[in-house]
XYZ file of N, CA and C in Angstrom:
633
model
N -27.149 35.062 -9.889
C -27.508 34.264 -8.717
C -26.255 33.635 -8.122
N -26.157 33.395 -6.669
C -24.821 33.263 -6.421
C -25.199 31.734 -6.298
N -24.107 30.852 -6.084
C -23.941 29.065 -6.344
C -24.300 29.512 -4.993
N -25.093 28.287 -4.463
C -25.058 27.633 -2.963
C -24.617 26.586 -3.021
N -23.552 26.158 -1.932
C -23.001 25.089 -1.506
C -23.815 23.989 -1.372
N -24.313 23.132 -1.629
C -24.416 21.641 -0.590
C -24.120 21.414 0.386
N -25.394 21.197 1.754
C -25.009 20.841 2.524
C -23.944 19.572 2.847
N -22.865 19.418 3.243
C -22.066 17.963 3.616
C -22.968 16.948 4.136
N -22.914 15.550 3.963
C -23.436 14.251 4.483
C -22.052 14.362 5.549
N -22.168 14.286 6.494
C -21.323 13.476 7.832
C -21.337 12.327 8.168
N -20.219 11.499 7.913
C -20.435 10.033 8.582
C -19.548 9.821 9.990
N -20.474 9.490 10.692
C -19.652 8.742 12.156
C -18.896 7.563 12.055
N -17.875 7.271 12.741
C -17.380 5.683 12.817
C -17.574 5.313 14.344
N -17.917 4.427 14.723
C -17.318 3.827 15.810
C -17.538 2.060 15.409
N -16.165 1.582 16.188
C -16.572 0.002 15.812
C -15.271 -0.506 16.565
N -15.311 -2.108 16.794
C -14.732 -2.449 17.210
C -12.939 -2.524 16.779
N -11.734 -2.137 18.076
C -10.588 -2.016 17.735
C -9.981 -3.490 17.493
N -10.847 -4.617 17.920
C -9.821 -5.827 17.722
C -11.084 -6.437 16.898
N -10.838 -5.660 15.588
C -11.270 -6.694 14.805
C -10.255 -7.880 13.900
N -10.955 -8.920 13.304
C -9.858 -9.594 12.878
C -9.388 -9.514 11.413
N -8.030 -10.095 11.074
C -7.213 -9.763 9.704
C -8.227 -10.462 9.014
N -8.766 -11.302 9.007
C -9.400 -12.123 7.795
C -10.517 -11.379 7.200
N -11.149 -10.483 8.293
C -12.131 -9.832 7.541
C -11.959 -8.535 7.544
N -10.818 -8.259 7.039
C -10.594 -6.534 6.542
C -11.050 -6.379 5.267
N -10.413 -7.135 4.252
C -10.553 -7.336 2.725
C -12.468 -7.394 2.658
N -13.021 -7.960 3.395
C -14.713 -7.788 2.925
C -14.694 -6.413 3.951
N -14.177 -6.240 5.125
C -14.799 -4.814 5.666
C -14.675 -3.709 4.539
N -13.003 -4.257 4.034
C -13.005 -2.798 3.213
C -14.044 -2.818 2.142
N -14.115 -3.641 1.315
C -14.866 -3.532 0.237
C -16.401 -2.888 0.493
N -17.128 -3.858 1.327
C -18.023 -3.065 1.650
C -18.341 -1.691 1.874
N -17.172 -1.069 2.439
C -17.377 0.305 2.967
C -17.110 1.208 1.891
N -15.838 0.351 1.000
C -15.975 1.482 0.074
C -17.279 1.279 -1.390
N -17.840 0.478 -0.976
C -19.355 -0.046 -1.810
C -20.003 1.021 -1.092
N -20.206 1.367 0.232
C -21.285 2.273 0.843
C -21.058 3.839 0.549
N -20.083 3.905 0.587
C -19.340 5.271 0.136
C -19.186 5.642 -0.848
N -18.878 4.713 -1.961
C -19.205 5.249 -3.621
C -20.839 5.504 -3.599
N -21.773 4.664 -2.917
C -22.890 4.983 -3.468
C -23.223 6.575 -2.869
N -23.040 6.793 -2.018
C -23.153 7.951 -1.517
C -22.495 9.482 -2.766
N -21.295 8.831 -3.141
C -21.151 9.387 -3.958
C -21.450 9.591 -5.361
N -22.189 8.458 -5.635
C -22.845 8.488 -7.298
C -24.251 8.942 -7.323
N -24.778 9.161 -5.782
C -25.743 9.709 -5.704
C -26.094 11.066 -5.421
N -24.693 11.455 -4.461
C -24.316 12.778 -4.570
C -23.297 13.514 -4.807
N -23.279 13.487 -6.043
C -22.318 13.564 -6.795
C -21.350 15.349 -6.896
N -22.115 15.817 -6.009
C -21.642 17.666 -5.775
C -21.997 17.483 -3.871
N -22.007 16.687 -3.805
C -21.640 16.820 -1.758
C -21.028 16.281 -1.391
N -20.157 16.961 -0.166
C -18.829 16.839 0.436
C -19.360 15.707 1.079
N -18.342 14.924 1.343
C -18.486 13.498 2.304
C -17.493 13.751 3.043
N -17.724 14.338 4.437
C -17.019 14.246 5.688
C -17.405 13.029 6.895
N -15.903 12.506 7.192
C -15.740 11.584 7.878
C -15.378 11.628 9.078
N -16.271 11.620 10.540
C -15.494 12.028 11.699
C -14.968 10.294 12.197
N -13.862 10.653 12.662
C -12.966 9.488 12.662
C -12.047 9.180 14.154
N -12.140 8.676 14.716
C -11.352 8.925 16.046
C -10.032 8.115 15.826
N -9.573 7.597 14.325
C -8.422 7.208 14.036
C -8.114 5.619 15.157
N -8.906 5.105 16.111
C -8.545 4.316 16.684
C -7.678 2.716 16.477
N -7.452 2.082 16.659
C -6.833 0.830 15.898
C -8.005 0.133 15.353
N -8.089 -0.726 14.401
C -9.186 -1.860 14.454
C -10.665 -0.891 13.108
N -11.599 -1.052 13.640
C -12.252 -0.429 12.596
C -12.081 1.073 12.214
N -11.812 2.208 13.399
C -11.495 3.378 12.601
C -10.547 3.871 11.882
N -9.153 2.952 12.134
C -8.334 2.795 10.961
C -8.423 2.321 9.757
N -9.563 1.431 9.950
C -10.127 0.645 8.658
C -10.730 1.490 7.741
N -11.566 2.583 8.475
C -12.886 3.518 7.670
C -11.848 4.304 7.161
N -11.124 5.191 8.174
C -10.048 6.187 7.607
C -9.095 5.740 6.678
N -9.030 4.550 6.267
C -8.145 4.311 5.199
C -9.059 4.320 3.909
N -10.239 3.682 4.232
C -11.229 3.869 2.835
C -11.714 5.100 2.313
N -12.103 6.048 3.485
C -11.887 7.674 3.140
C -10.612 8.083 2.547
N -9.872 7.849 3.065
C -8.350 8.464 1.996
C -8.541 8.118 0.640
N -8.413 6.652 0.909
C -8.061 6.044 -0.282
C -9.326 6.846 -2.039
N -10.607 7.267 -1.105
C -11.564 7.533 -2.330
C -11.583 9.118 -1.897
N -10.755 9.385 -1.557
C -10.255 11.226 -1.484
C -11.717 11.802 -0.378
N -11.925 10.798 0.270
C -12.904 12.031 0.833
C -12.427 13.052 2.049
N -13.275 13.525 2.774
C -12.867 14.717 3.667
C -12.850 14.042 4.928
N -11.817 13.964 5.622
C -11.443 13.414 6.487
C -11.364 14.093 7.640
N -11.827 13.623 9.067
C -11.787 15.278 10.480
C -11.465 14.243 11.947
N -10.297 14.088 12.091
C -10.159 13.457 13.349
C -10.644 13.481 14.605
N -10.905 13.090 15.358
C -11.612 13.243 16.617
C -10.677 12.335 17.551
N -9.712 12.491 18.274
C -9.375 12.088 19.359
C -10.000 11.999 20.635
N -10.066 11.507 21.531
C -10.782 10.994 23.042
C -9.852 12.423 24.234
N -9.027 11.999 23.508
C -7.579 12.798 24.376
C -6.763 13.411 23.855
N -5.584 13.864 24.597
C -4.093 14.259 23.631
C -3.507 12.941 23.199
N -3.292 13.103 21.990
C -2.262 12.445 21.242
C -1.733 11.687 21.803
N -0.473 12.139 22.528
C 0.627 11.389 23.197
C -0.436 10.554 24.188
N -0.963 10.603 25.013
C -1.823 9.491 25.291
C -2.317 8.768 24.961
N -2.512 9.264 23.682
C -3.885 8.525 22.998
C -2.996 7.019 22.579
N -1.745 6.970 21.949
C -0.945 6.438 21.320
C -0.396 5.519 22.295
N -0.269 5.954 23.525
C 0.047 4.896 24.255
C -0.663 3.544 24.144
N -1.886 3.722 24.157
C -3.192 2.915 24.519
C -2.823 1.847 22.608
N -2.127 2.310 21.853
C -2.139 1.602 20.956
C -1.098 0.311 21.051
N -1.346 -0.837 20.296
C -0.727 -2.438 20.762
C 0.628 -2.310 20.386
N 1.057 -1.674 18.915
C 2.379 -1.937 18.300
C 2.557 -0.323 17.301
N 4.279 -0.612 16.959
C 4.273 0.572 16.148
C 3.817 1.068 15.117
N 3.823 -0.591 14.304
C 2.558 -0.148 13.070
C 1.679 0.572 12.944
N 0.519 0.012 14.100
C -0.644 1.013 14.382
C -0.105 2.493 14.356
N 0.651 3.009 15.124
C 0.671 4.467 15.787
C 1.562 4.826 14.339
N 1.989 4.147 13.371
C 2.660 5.101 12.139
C 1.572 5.239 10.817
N 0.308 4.182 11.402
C -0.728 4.286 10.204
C -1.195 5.282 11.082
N -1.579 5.428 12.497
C -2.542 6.329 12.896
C -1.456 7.997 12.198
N -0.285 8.229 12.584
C 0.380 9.626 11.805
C 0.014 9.474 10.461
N 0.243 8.352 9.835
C -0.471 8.825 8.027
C -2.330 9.117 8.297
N -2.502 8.986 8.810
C -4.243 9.417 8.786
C -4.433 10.671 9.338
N -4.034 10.665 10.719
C -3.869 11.999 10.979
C -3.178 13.654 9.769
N -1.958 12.612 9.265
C -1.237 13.839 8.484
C -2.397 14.128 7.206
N -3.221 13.677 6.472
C -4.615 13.078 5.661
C -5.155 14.234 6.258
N -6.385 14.194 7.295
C -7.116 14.389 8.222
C -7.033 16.120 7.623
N -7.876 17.114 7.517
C -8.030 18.345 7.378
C -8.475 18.698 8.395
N -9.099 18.288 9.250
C -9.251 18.809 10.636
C -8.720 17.683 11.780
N -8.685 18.404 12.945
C -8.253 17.514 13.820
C -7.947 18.102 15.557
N -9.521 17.812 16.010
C -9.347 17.860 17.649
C -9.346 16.889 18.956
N -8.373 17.700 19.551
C -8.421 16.511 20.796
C -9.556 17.394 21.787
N -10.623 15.698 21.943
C -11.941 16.197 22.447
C -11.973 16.674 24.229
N -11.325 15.926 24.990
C -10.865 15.749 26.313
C -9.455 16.148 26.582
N -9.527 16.069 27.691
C -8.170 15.816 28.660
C -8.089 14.511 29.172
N -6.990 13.922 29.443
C -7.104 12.763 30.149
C -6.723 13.299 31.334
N -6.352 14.389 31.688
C -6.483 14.715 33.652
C -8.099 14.842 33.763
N -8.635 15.428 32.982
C -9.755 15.505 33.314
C -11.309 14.562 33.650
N -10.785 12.865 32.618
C -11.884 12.258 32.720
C -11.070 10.933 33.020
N -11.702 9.818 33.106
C -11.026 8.201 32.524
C -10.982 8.313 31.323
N -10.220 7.528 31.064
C -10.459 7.050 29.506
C -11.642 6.445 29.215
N -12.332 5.890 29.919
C -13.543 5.057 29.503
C -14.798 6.345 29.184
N -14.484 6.810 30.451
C -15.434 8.429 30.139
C -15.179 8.913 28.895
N -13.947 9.098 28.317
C -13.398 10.110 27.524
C -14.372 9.267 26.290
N -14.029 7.957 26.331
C -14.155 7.468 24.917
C -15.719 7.571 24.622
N -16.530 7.578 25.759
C -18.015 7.793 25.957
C -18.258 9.405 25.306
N -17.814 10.042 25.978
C -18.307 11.588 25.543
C -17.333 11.709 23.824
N -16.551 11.065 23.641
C -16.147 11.304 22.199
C -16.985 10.396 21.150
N -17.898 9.254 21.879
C -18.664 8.456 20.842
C -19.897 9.140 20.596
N -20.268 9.607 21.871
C -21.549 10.798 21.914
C -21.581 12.050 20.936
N -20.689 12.356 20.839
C -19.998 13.665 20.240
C -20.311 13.352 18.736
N -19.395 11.901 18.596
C -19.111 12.031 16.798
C -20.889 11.334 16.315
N -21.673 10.524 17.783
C -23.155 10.279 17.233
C -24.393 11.573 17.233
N -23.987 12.504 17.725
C -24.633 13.767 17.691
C -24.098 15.036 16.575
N -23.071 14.789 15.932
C -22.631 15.373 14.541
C -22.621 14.876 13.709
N -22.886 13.611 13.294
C -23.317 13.158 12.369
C -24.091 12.949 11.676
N -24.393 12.477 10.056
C -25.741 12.378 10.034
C -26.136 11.211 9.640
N -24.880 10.359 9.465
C -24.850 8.591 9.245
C -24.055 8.039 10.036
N -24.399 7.201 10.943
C -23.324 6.629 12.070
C -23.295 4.839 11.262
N -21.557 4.471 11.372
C -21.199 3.897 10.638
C -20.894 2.954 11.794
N -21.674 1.856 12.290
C -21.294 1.153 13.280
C -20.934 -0.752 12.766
N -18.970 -0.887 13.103
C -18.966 -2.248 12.894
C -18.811 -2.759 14.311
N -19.599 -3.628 14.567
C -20.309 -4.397 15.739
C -20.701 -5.539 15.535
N -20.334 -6.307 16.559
C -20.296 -8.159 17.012
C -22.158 -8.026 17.152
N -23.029 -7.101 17.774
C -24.065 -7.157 17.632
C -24.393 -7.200 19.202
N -23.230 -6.888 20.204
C -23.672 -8.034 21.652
C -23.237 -6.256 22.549
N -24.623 -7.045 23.042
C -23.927 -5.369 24.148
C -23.711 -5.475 25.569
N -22.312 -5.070 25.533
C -21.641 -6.004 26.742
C -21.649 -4.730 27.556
N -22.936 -3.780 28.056
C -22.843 -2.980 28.937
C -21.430 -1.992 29.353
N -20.125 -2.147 28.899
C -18.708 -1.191 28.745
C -19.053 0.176 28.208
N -19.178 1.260 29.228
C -19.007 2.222 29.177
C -18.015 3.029 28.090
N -18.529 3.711 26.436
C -17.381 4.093 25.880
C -17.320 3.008 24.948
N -17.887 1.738 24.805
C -17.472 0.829 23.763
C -18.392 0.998 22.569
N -18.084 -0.031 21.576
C -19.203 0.044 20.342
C -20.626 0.018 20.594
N -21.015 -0.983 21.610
C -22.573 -0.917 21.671
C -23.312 0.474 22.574
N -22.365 0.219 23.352
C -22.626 2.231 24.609
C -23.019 3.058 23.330
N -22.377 3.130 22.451
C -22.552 4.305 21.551
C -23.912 3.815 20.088
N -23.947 2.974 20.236
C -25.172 2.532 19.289
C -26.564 2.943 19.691
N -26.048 1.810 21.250
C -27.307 2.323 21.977
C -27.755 3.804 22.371
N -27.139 4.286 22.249
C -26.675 6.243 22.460
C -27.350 6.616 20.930
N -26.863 5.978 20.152
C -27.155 6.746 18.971
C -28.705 6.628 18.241
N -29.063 5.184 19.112
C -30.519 4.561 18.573
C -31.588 5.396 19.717
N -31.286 5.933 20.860
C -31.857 6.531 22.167
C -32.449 7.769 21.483
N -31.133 8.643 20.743
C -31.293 9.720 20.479
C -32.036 9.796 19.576
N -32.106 8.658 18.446
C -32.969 8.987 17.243
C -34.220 8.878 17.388
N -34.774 8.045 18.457
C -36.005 8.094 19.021
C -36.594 9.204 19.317
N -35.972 9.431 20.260
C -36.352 11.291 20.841
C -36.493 12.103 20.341
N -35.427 12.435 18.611
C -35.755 13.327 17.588
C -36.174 12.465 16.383
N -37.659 12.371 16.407
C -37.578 11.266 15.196
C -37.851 11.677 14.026
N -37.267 12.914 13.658
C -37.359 13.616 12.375
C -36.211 13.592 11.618
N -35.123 12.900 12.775
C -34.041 12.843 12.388
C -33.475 11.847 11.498
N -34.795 10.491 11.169
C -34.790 9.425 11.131
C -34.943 9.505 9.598
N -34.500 8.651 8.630
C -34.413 8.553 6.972
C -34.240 7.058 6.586
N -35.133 6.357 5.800
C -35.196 5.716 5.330
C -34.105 4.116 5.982
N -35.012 4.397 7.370
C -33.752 3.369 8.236
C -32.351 3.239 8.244
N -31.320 4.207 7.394
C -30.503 4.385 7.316
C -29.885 5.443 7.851
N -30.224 5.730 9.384
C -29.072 6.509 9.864
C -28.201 5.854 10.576
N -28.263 4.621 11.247
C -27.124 3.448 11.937
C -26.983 2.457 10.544
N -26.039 2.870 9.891
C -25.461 1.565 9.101
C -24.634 0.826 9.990
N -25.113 -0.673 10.525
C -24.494 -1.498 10.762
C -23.688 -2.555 10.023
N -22.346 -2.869 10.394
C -21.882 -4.172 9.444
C -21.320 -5.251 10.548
N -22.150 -6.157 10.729
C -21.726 -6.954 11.670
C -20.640 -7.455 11.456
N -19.489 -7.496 12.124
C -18.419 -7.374 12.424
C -17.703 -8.016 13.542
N -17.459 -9.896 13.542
C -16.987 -10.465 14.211
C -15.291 -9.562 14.999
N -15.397 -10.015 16.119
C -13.490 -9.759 16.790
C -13.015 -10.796 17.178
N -11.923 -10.369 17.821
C -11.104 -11.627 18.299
C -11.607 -12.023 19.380
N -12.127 -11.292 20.409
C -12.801 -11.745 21.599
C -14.048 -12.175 21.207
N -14.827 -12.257 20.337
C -15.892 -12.844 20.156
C -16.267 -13.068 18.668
N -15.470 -14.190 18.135
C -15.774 -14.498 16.730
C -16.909 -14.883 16.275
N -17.614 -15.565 17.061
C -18.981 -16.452 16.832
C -19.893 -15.249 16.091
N -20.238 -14.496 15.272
C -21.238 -14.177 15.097
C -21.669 -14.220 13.613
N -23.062 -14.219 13.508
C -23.783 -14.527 11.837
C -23.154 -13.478 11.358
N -22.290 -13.338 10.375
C -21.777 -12.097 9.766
C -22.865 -11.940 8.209
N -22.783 -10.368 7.953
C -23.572 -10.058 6.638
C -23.132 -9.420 6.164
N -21.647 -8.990 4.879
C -21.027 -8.398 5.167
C -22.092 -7.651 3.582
N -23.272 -8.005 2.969
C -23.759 -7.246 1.814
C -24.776 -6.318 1.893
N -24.982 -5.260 1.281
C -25.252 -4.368 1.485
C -26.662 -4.246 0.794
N -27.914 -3.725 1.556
C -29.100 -3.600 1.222
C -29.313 -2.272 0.245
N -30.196 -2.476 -0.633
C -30.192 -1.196 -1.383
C -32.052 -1.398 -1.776
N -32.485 -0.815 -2.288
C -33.626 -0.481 -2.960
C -33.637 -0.126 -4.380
N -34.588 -0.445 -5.134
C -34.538 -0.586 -7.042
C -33.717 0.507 -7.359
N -33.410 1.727 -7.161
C -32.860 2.864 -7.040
C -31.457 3.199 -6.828
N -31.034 1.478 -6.267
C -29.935 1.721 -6.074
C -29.466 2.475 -4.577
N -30.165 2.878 -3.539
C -29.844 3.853 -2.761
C -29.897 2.690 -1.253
N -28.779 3.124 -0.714
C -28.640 1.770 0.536
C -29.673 2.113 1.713
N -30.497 0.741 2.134
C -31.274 0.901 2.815
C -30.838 0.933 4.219
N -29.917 -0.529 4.375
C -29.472 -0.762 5.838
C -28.482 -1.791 5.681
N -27.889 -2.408 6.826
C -26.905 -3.284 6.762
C -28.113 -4.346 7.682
N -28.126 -5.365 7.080
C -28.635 -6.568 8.163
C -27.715 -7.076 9.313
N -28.202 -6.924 10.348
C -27.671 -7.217 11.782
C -27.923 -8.177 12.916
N -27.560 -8.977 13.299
C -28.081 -10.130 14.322
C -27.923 -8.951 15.885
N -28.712 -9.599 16.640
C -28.269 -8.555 17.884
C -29.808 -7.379 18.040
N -30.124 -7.443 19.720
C -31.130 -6.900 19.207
C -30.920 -5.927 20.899
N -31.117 -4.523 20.545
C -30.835 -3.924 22.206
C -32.142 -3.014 21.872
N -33.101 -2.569 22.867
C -33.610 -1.962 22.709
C -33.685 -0.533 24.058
C-alpha cells in the first residue's frame, strides 16, 4: 500500500504593523502556544504559514514559524524593492531578508504599476484569507473601514465563511488575539488561549463586534 501524505493545515496572518514592543513577549508566546498545539495534535501534518512578512505582526508570526521549524511561504503585496520601501527602518527590512531567506516559497502577488498599494494589500489579504484554512488575525478589534487593513480582511474572511458554511470548524477558523497598537492602545486585551477538555483550541476571546 503506498503512504498517503497528509493533507497540510494552512495558516493565514494578517494583523496589525504598528503593534507595540511591550506586547511582543505575550504575542509571541501565545502564538507559539497555538502552534505547538496544532502540532501535538498533528503530529504527521505539515504546518504551512502564508506570511506577507510585513513589519509589526507578520514579522512577529514569521519569526514563531521559524523559530518551531515550520513551513514557511511568503506572500508579498508587490515587488520587493517596493515593498521595502514602505518599511520604517533598517532593522525591519534585514529581519524581513532573514524571513524571506527561511521562506520555501515566495511570490510577489501584484504589481505596483498595476494597482495602489491599498488595492494591492486588499487583494493580497483576500488571497492569503481564501488559501487558508486558519486565518490568524492580531487586531485592536475596531474596524476603521481602510481598504487592505486588518479589519477589511477579517471582515472578508468572516463574509466568506458565511457563504461557504461548510467551511466552518469548531469556531476556529478566525483565531483572533486582540492586539492593542500604537495608534490605538485602549483595548481589553486577552492574550489566553481557549481550548476544550481535549486540549484542542477553540477560539481567541475578542472585544469588537463587525457583522
Amino acid at each position: 500500500m503506498k503512504n498517503i501524505q497528509n493533507i497540510p493545515i494552512i495558516f493565514g496572518v494578517t494583523g496589525h504593523r504598528d503593534i507595540r514592543d511591550e506586547d511582543i513577549p505575550k504575542l509571541y508566546e501565545s502564538l507559539k502556544k497555538l502552534f505547538r498545539n496544532y502540532q501535538d495534535n498533528y503530529p504527521h501534518t505539515e504546518l504551512i504559514v502564508l506570511d506577507a512578512l510585513a513589519e509589526g505582526a507578520d514579522m512577529l508570526v514569521a519569526k514563531v514559524a521559524k523559530d518551531l521549524g515550520l513551513t514557511l511561504h511568503a506572500v508579498l503585496p508587490y515587488e520587493k524593492d517596493a515593498y521595502l520601501q514602505s518599511f520604517g527602518n533598517q532593522e525591519n527590512r534585514e529581519i524581513f531578508e532573514e524571513m524571506k531567506a527561511y521562506a520555501s516559497n515566495i511570490v510577489e502577488l501584484n504589481s505596483i504599476k498595476s494597482c495602489s498599494a491599498e488595492d494591492c494589500y486588499q487583494r493580497l489579504g483576500e488571497y492569503i484569507a481564501d488559501t487558508c484554512n486558519v486565518l490568524i488575525a492580531l487586531w485592536d478589534g475596531v474596524d476603521n473601514g481602510k481598504n487592505g487593513g486588518t479589519s477589511a480582511i477579517v471582515k472578508y474572511a468572516r463574509q466568506s465563511f458565511k457563504e461557504n458554511i461548510s467551511d466552518q470548524f469548531d469556531d476556529g477558523v478566525i483565531l483572533i488575539i486582540t492586539t492593542p497598537r500604537v495608534s490605538n492602545p485602549r483595548v481589553d486585551t486577552d492574550y489566553s488561549i481557549k481550548e476544550d477538555e481535549f486540549g484542542n483550541i477553540l477560539h481567541y476571546k475578542h472585544k469588537g463586534k463587525m457583522d
